[in-house]
Coordinates of C-alpha atoms in Angstrom, one line a residue:
M15 CA 81.1 33.2 9.7
T16 CA 79.0 35.7 8.2
R17 CA 79.7 35.9 4.1
T18 CA 80.2 39.0 2.5
I19 CA 77.7 39.6 -0.8
T20 CA 79.3 41.6 -3.3
L21 CA 76.0 43.6 -5.4
P22 CA 76.3 44.6 -8.7
R23 CA 76.7 47.4 -10.6
P24 CA 73.1 49.0 -10.1
Y25 CA 73.0 50.7 -13.5
Q26 CA 73.5 48.2 -16.4
N27 CA 70.4 47.8 -18.8
Y28 CA 66.9 49.1 -19.1
V29 CA 64.7 46.2 -19.6
Y30 CA 62.0 47.9 -21.5
A31 CA 61.4 44.9 -23.8
Y32 CA 63.3 41.5 -23.8
P33 CA 64.9 40.6 -25.6
H34 CA 66.5 43.9 -26.6
K35 CA 66.7 44.7 -30.6
T36 CA 70.5 43.9 -30.1
A37 CA 69.7 40.2 -30.3
Y38 CA 67.7 41.0 -33.1
R39 CA 69.1 39.3 -36.5
P40 CA 68.1 38.8 -40.2
L41 CA 65.4 36.0 -40.2
A42 CA 66.1 33.8 -42.9
P43 CA 64.3 32.8 -44.8
R44 CA 61.9 35.8 -44.2
P45 CA 58.8 35.2 -42.8
A46 CA 55.4 36.3 -44.2
L47 CA 53.3 38.4 -42.5
T48 CA 50.1 36.3 -43.0
D49 CA 52.7 33.1 -41.5
L50 CA 53.3 35.1 -38.4
W51 CA 49.4 36.2 -37.6
A52 CA 48.0 33.0 -38.7
G53 CA 46.5 31.8 -35.3
Q54 CA 47.2 35.1 -33.3
S55 CA 44.2 36.4 -31.3
R56 CA 43.0 40.1 -32.3
R57 CA 41.2 40.5 -29.9
A58 CA 42.7 43.2 -28.1
L59 CA 45.9 43.8 -30.2
S60 CA 48.5 47.2 -29.2
L61 CA 49.8 49.8 -32.0
Y62 CA 52.3 51.7 -31.8
L63 CA 53.4 54.1 -35.0
H64 CA 56.9 55.2 -35.0
I65 CA 58.1 58.2 -36.0
P66 CA 62.2 58.6 -36.1
F67 CA 63.1 62.3 -36.0
C68 CA 63.7 64.8 -34.1
E69 CA 64.2 68.6 -33.7
V70 CA 68.0 67.6 -32.2
R71 CA 69.5 64.7 -31.0
C72 CA 70.4 64.3 -26.8
G73 CA 73.7 63.3 -25.9
F74 CA 71.7 60.5 -23.9
C75 CA 70.3 59.3 -26.8
N76 CA 70.7 56.1 -28.1
L77 CA 66.8 55.6 -30.2
F78 CA 66.4 55.1 -33.4
T79 CA 66.0 58.7 -34.6
R80 CA 67.8 61.4 -36.8
V81 CA 68.0 64.8 -36.8
G82 CA 65.8 66.7 -38.7
A83 CA 64.5 65.7 -41.9
P84 CA 65.2 67.0 -45.9
E85 CA 61.9 68.6 -47.9
G86 CA 59.5 65.9 -48.5
L87 CA 60.9 63.4 -46.1
T88 CA 58.7 63.2 -43.4
G89 CA 55.9 62.9 -46.0
R90 CA 57.3 60.2 -48.0
Y91 CA 58.1 58.7 -44.8
L92 CA 54.0 58.8 -44.2
D93 CA 53.5 57.2 -47.6
A94 CA 56.1 54.2 -46.8
L95 CA 54.0 54.0 -43.2
T96 CA 51.0 53.6 -45.4
R97 CA 52.2 51.1 -47.5
Q98 CA 53.2 49.5 -44.2
A99 CA 49.9 49.7 -42.6
E100 CA 47.9 48.3 -45.7
A101 CA 50.5 45.0 -46.3
V102 CA 49.5 44.5 -42.1
R103 CA 45.8 44.6 -41.8
A104 CA 45.7 42.8 -45.5
A105 CA 48.3 40.0 -43.1
L106 CA 45.7 39.9 -40.4
G107 CA 42.8 39.4 -42.8
D108 CA 38.7 39.2 -41.6
A109 CA 38.5 35.9 -40.5
E110 CA 38.4 37.9 -37.1
T111 CA 37.8 41.9 -37.0
P112 CA 41.0 43.0 -35.3
R113 CA 40.0 45.3 -32.5
F114 CA 42.7 47.6 -30.6
A115 CA 42.8 47.8 -27.2
T116 CA 46.0 50.4 -26.9
A117 CA 47.8 52.5 -28.9
A118 CA 50.8 54.9 -28.9
I119 CA 53.0 57.3 -30.8
G120 CA 56.7 57.9 -29.7
G121 CA 59.8 58.0 -31.8
G122 CA 62.3 59.8 -32.0
T123 CA 59.7 63.0 -31.6
P124 CA 56.5 62.4 -33.2
T125 CA 55.6 65.9 -32.8
F126 CA 58.1 66.9 -34.7
L127 CA 55.6 66.1 -37.8
E128 CA 53.8 69.3 -38.7
A129 CA 49.6 69.4 -37.7
D130 CA 48.6 68.4 -40.9
E131 CA 51.0 65.2 -41.0
L132 CA 49.7 64.2 -37.6
T133 CA 46.0 64.2 -38.8
R134 CA 47.7 62.4 -41.9
L135 CA 49.1 59.6 -39.1
C136 CA 46.1 59.5 -37.0
D137 CA 44.0 58.6 -40.3
I138 CA 46.0 56.0 -40.9
A139 CA 45.4 54.3 -37.4
E140 CA 42.3 54.5 -37.8
D141 CA 41.0 54.3 -41.3
I142 CA 43.6 51.4 -42.4
M143 CA 44.1 49.7 -39.2
G144 CA 41.0 50.1 -37.5
A145 CA 41.8 51.4 -34.1
D146 CA 39.7 53.8 -32.7
L147 CA 41.4 56.3 -31.1
R148 CA 38.9 58.1 -29.5
T149 CA 37.6 55.2 -27.4
I150 CA 40.9 53.5 -26.6
P151 CA 44.1 54.8 -24.8
L152 CA 46.0 57.0 -26.7
S153 CA 49.6 58.1 -25.5
V154 CA 51.8 60.2 -27.7
E155 CA 55.3 61.4 -26.9
A156 CA 56.3 65.3 -27.5
S157 CA 59.3 67.8 -26.7
P158 CA 58.9 71.0 -25.2
S159 CA 59.7 73.0 -28.6
T160 CA 57.3 70.7 -30.9
A161 CA 54.8 70.8 -28.1
T162 CA 53.0 73.8 -30.4
A163 CA 49.0 74.7 -29.9
D164 CA 48.1 73.6 -33.3
R165 CA 49.7 70.1 -32.6
L166 CA 48.4 69.6 -29.3
A167 CA 44.9 70.7 -30.9
V168 CA 45.0 67.9 -33.4
L169 CA 46.5 65.2 -30.5
A170 CA 43.6 66.3 -28.2
E171 CA 41.0 65.7 -31.5
R172 CA 42.0 62.5 -32.4
G173 CA 41.7 61.3 -28.9
T174 CA 45.0 61.8 -27.4
T175 CA 44.7 60.4 -23.1
R176 CA 48.2 60.4 -22.3
L177 CA 50.9 62.9 -23.7
S178 CA 54.4 62.3 -22.2
L179 CA 57.2 65.5 -22.2
G180 CA 61.0 64.5 -22.2
V181 CA 62.1 68.0 -20.0
Q182 CA 64.8 65.8 -18.4
S183 CA 65.9 68.8 -16.1
F184 CA 64.4 72.6 -15.5
V185 CA 68.3 73.5 -15.1
E186 CA 69.3 74.9 -18.1
R187 CA 73.0 74.3 -17.4
E188 CA 72.0 70.1 -16.5
A189 CA 70.4 70.6 -19.6
R190 CA 73.1 71.8 -22.3
A191 CA 75.5 69.1 -20.0
A192 CA 73.4 66.6 -21.4
V193 CA 73.7 67.9 -24.7
R194 CA 69.5 69.0 -25.0
P195 CA 69.8 73.2 -25.3
Q196 CA 66.5 74.8 -23.7
R197 CA 64.9 77.3 -21.9
R198 CA 63.3 76.7 -18.8
A199 CA 60.5 79.5 -20.1
D200 CA 60.1 77.6 -23.3
V201 CA 59.6 74.4 -21.4
E202 CA 57.0 76.3 -18.7
A203 CA 55.4 77.5 -21.9
A204 CA 54.9 73.9 -23.7
L205 CA 53.6 72.8 -20.1
G206 CA 50.8 75.7 -20.0
R207 CA 49.8 75.0 -23.4
I208 CA 49.6 71.1 -23.0
R209 CA 47.2 71.9 -19.7
D210 CA 45.3 74.3 -21.7
T211 CA 44.3 70.7 -23.9
A212 CA 41.9 68.0 -23.5
I213 CA 44.6 65.7 -22.6
P214 CA 43.8 64.1 -19.5
V215 CA 47.2 62.6 -18.6
L216 CA 50.5 64.2 -18.4
N217 CA 53.6 62.6 -18.0
I218 CA 57.1 64.2 -17.5
D219 CA 60.7 62.7 -18.2
L220 CA 63.4 63.9 -16.1
I221 CA 67.0 62.4 -15.7
Y222 CA 68.9 62.1 -12.6
G223 CA 72.8 61.7 -12.9
I224 CA 73.9 64.7 -15.1
D225 CA 77.2 66.1 -14.9
G226 CA 76.8 68.4 -12.3
Q227 CA 73.8 67.9 -10.9
T228 CA 73.4 67.8 -6.9
A229 CA 70.9 67.2 -4.6
A230 CA 69.8 71.0 -4.6
T231 CA 69.5 70.8 -8.4
W232 CA 67.5 67.9 -8.2
R233 CA 64.5 69.3 -6.0
E234 CA 64.5 71.5 -8.3
S235 CA 63.5 69.7 -11.2
L236 CA 61.6 67.8 -9.2
D237 CA 59.3 70.6 -7.3
A238 CA 58.7 72.4 -11.0
A239 CA 57.8 69.7 -12.4
L240 CA 55.6 68.8 -9.4
A241 CA 54.4 72.7 -10.0
W242 CA 52.3 71.4 -12.5
R243 CA 50.8 68.6 -10.5
P244 CA 51.7 66.1 -14.1
E245 CA 49.3 62.7 -13.1
E246 CA 52.5 60.4 -14.0
I247 CA 56.7 61.5 -13.8
Y248 CA 59.3 59.2 -14.8
L249 CA 62.4 59.6 -13.2
Y250 CA 65.1 58.0 -15.5
P251 CA 69.1 57.6 -14.8
L252 CA 71.4 58.7 -17.1
Y253 CA 73.3 56.0 -19.0
V254 CA 76.0 56.6 -21.7
R255 CA 75.6 54.7 -24.6
P256 CA 78.1 53.2 -27.4
L257 CA 77.6 56.1 -30.1
T258 CA 75.4 58.6 -28.5
G259 CA 77.3 62.1 -28.2
L260 CA 78.0 61.7 -24.3
G261 CA 79.5 58.2 -25.0
R262 CA 81.7 59.7 -27.9
H263 CA 82.9 62.5 -25.6
A264 CA 82.7 60.6 -21.7
D265 CA 85.9 59.9 -19.6
P266 CA 85.6 56.1 -18.5
V267 CA 86.1 57.0 -15.0
V268 CA 82.4 58.5 -15.2
A269 CA 80.8 55.0 -15.4
E270 CA 82.9 53.9 -12.3
R271 CA 81.1 53.4 -8.6
V272 CA 81.3 56.8 -7.6
W273 CA 79.1 58.0 -10.5
D274 CA 76.7 54.6 -9.4
E275 CA 77.0 56.3 -5.7
E276 CA 75.7 59.3 -6.9
R277 CA 73.0 58.0 -9.2
L278 CA 71.6 56.0 -6.4
R279 CA 71.4 58.7 -4.2
R280 CA 69.8 60.9 -6.6
Y281 CA 67.0 58.2 -7.1
A282 CA 66.5 57.7 -3.6
E283 CA 66.2 61.6 -3.2
G284 CA 64.0 61.3 -6.2
R285 CA 61.7 58.6 -4.9
D286 CA 61.4 60.0 -1.5
H287 CA 60.3 63.4 -2.4
L288 CA 57.8 62.1 -4.9
L289 CA 56.1 59.5 -2.4
A290 CA 55.9 62.8 0.0
E291 CA 54.1 64.1 -2.6
G292 CA 50.9 62.0 -3.2
Y293 CA 52.4 59.5 -5.8
E294 CA 52.6 55.6 -5.7
Q295 CA 55.3 53.9 -7.2
V296 CA 54.6 51.5 -10.4
S297 CA 58.5 50.4 -11.2
M298 CA 62.0 51.6 -10.6
R299 CA 61.4 54.4 -13.2
M300 CA 57.4 55.2 -13.3
F301 CA 55.7 57.6 -10.4
R302 CA 51.7 57.8 -10.5
R303 CA 49.9 60.7 -8.8
V304 CA 47.5 58.7 -6.4
D305 CA 44.3 60.7 -7.9
A306 CA 45.4 60.0 -11.6
P307 CA 42.6 59.1 -13.6
P308 CA 43.1 55.4 -14.7
Q309 CA 44.4 55.0 -18.5
G310 CA 44.4 51.2 -19.1
P311 CA 47.0 49.0 -19.6
D312 CA 50.5 50.5 -17.8
D313 CA 54.2 50.5 -20.4
Y314 CA 54.9 47.1 -19.6
A315 CA 51.4 45.4 -20.1
C316 CA 51.6 46.5 -23.4
Q317 CA 54.8 45.1 -24.7
T318 CA 53.0 41.5 -24.7
D319 CA 51.5 39.7 -28.0
G320 CA 49.9 40.6 -30.1
M321 CA 51.8 43.8 -30.9
I322 CA 51.5 45.7 -34.0
G323 CA 54.6 48.2 -34.8
L324 CA 54.3 50.3 -38.1
G325 CA 57.8 52.7 -39.0
C326 CA 60.9 51.7 -39.7
G327 CA 62.0 51.8 -35.6
A328 CA 59.2 50.1 -34.3
R329 CA 58.8 46.1 -33.5
S330 CA 56.1 44.0 -33.7
Y331 CA 55.1 40.7 -31.3
T332 CA 53.6 37.4 -32.0
S333 CA 53.6 34.8 -29.5
S334 CA 56.3 32.8 -31.5
T335 CA 58.3 35.8 -33.3
H336 CA 59.1 39.3 -32.2
Y337 CA 60.2 41.1 -35.8
S338 CA 61.3 44.8 -36.7
F339 CA 63.3 46.3 -39.5
D340 CA 67.4 47.0 -39.0
Y341 CA 68.2 49.2 -35.8
A342 CA 71.2 51.1 -35.4
V343 CA 72.4 54.1 -33.4
A344 CA 75.0 56.1 -35.6
P345 CA 73.5 58.6 -37.3
R346 CA 74.6 58.0 -40.9
E347 CA 73.5 54.1 -40.6
V348 CA 70.1 56.0 -39.2
R349 CA 69.4 57.8 -42.2
A350 CA 70.2 54.7 -44.3
I351 CA 67.8 52.8 -42.7
I352 CA 65.0 55.6 -42.8
D353 CA 66.1 56.1 -46.5
T354 CA 65.3 52.5 -47.6
Y355 CA 62.5 52.2 -45.8
V356 CA 60.5 55.2 -47.7
T357 CA 61.5 53.7 -51.1
T358 CA 60.4 50.0 -50.0
T359 CA 57.1 48.8 -51.5
D360 CA 57.2 45.6 -50.4
F361 CA 56.0 45.4 -46.7
T362 CA 54.5 41.6 -46.9
H363 CA 57.2 39.9 -45.0
A364 CA 59.4 40.5 -42.0
G365 CA 62.9 41.1 -42.3
Y366 CA 64.5 41.3 -39.2
G367 CA 63.6 39.7 -35.0
R368 CA 64.2 36.8 -32.7
V369 CA 62.0 33.5 -32.8
I370 CA 60.6 33.8 -29.4
D371 CA 61.0 30.0 -28.0
G372 CA 62.1 27.3 -25.6
D373 CA 61.5 29.3 -22.1
E374 CA 61.9 32.9 -23.2
P375 CA 58.6 33.5 -22.7
E376 CA 58.6 32.9 -19.0
R377 CA 61.9 34.8 -18.9
R378 CA 60.1 38.0 -20.6
Y379 CA 56.9 37.4 -18.2
L380 CA 59.1 37.2 -15.3
L381 CA 61.2 40.4 -16.3
Q382 CA 57.8 42.5 -16.8
S383 CA 55.9 41.4 -13.9
L384 CA 58.9 41.5 -11.0
L385 CA 60.4 44.5 -12.1
Q386 CA 56.7 46.3 -11.4
A387 CA 56.3 47.1 -8.2
E388 CA 53.3 46.0 -7.6
G389 CA 55.3 42.5 -8.3
F390 CA 52.9 39.1 -9.8
A391 CA 51.1 36.5 -7.5
V392 CA 52.8 32.8 -8.2
A393 CA 49.2 31.3 -8.9
D394 CA 49.0 33.6 -12.1
Y395 CA 52.9 32.3 -13.4
R396 CA 51.6 28.5 -12.7
L397 CA 48.6 29.0 -14.1
R398 CA 50.4 30.3 -17.4
F399 CA 53.4 28.1 -18.1
G400 CA 52.4 25.3 -16.0
H401 CA 54.9 25.2 -12.7
E402 CA 55.9 27.5 -10.3
P403 CA 59.2 30.4 -10.9
H404 CA 61.2 28.7 -8.8
D405 CA 61.2 25.4 -11.0
S406 CA 63.0 27.0 -13.8
F407 CA 64.9 30.4 -11.8
A408 CA 65.8 28.9 -8.6
A409 CA 69.4 30.2 -8.9
E410 CA 68.3 33.8 -9.5
L411 CA 65.6 34.1 -7.2
D412 CA 67.4 32.6 -4.5
T413 CA 70.3 35.5 -5.2
L414 CA 67.6 38.1 -5.3
A415 CA 66.4 37.2 -1.9
E416 CA 69.9 36.9 -0.3
R417 CA 70.5 40.4 -1.1
G418 CA 67.2 41.1 0.6
W419 CA 65.8 42.2 -2.6
L420 CA 62.7 40.1 -2.7
A421 CA 60.1 41.7 0.1
D422 CA 58.6 38.3 1.0
P423 CA 60.2 35.1 -1.1
R424 CA 58.4 32.4 0.7
S425 CA 54.6 34.0 0.0
G426 CA 52.9 33.1 -2.7
H427 CA 53.5 36.4 -4.3
L428 CA 57.0 37.8 -5.8
R429 CA 57.8 41.6 -5.1
L430 CA 60.5 43.2 -4.9
T431 CA 61.6 45.6 -2.0
A432 CA 62.6 49.0 -2.1
E433 CA 65.9 48.0 -2.3
G434 CA 65.3 45.8 -5.1
L435 CA 63.3 48.3 -7.1
A436 CA 66.2 50.6 -6.9
Y437 CA 68.5 47.9 -8.7
S438 CA 66.0 47.3 -11.4
D439 CA 68.9 47.7 -13.9
A440 CA 70.8 44.8 -12.6
I441 CA 68.3 42.7 -11.9
G442 CA 67.2 42.5 -15.6
P443 CA 70.2 41.3 -17.2
E444 CA 70.5 38.1 -14.7
F445 CA 67.5 36.6 -16.3
F446 CA 68.4 37.3 -19.6
S447 CA 69.1 33.5 -21.3
P448 CA 72.6 32.4 -22.3
A449 CA 71.2 33.1 -25.9
V450 CA 70.0 36.3 -26.0
R451 CA 73.0 37.5 -23.9
A452 CA 75.8 36.0 -26.9
A453 CA 73.4 37.6 -29.2
M454 CA 74.2 40.8 -27.5
A455 CA 77.5 41.0 -27.1
A456 CA 78.4 39.7 -30.6
Y457 CA 75.8 43.0 -32.0
E458 CA 78.1 45.2 -33.6
H459 CA 77.0 48.7 -32.7
R460 CA 76.6 51.3 -35.4

């Protein structure tokens, strides 16, 4: 008798980093940065600078960010970021000169900062941290309304190699439905300004699953993006998160199977269209033009040990501890955390985070690698951990094989099928450890 296989809901948790910040807790006692970085390699560090400000908060956003900034707040924020950078650089010491292999500026919206403030931010990265931004891949996020010529000129001159523009939809009605009011003409003008710079890689973010979106309007957005021949396009499923604008007003029915099926259809339509237009699929979300210039490590490869995050929404990774500042989504809580950050004078200790022990490094490596289209070689896993992935995760991998989501489960290379990639946001949570699951479930959203 044939056994019926019940598939999980496809959209559960976007695993952009593991463990998620909702699994972080106050570290007691608070470890000194000098201790956290003792013995850690400094040969190929990643630098991440976080700017927690936006001109508007999109209805789907659950990032750590606030709308607007009272007079002087961005300056005080950069003052605090300077103090933090000085503390981190001192903790790294000079026994082994820190060398940065990649850098990124995210948010929020980094281009919320004025041009002279962006200059100051780059100076912090270079003069204090020692990152040579003009010789390493540097990715910066922007929004159409803040991608002004003077800001873009600063970013281009300081070595930005990738500019990611959050468009989400070229259809104005859909943008309003996602609580991201914008005019298409303004979006197109911003894209024109970006293409006028010397920044070699343009990424455009699009979202599917917006209320009222159809196959035709989805194709309209895709074609509008393709008209600019971006080197990268990210396709994001819409999530309705706790405490986000849409989450407060959503009908519970929106999370049911009908919406799942609609998003899966939009995903497949977007994927197939981009593949036909000369793009290769890197992950469920990321598509790269086949002739695009190489940009160094992909996003997932940057989420590795040796990441230094500066700013109150950034996280840092050593081989044994992930750490950050407090985390929230609700506007009042976010403002309070930012206010605390800008008045902090002592950045020599880590306040929040999670110790990475037991089999957590294996889970993290497997999640980062398996959720990429190319998958990973079993031999590489064995070299790193001393045993096969099936030795630790037989049940999880057998389940994927049973669903038909592993391309060739008996080969020396583990890779998801096309359907498996489509279900990446369901596969990821299945590899969370019980301890991380419990911590995330106990987290009080605020």
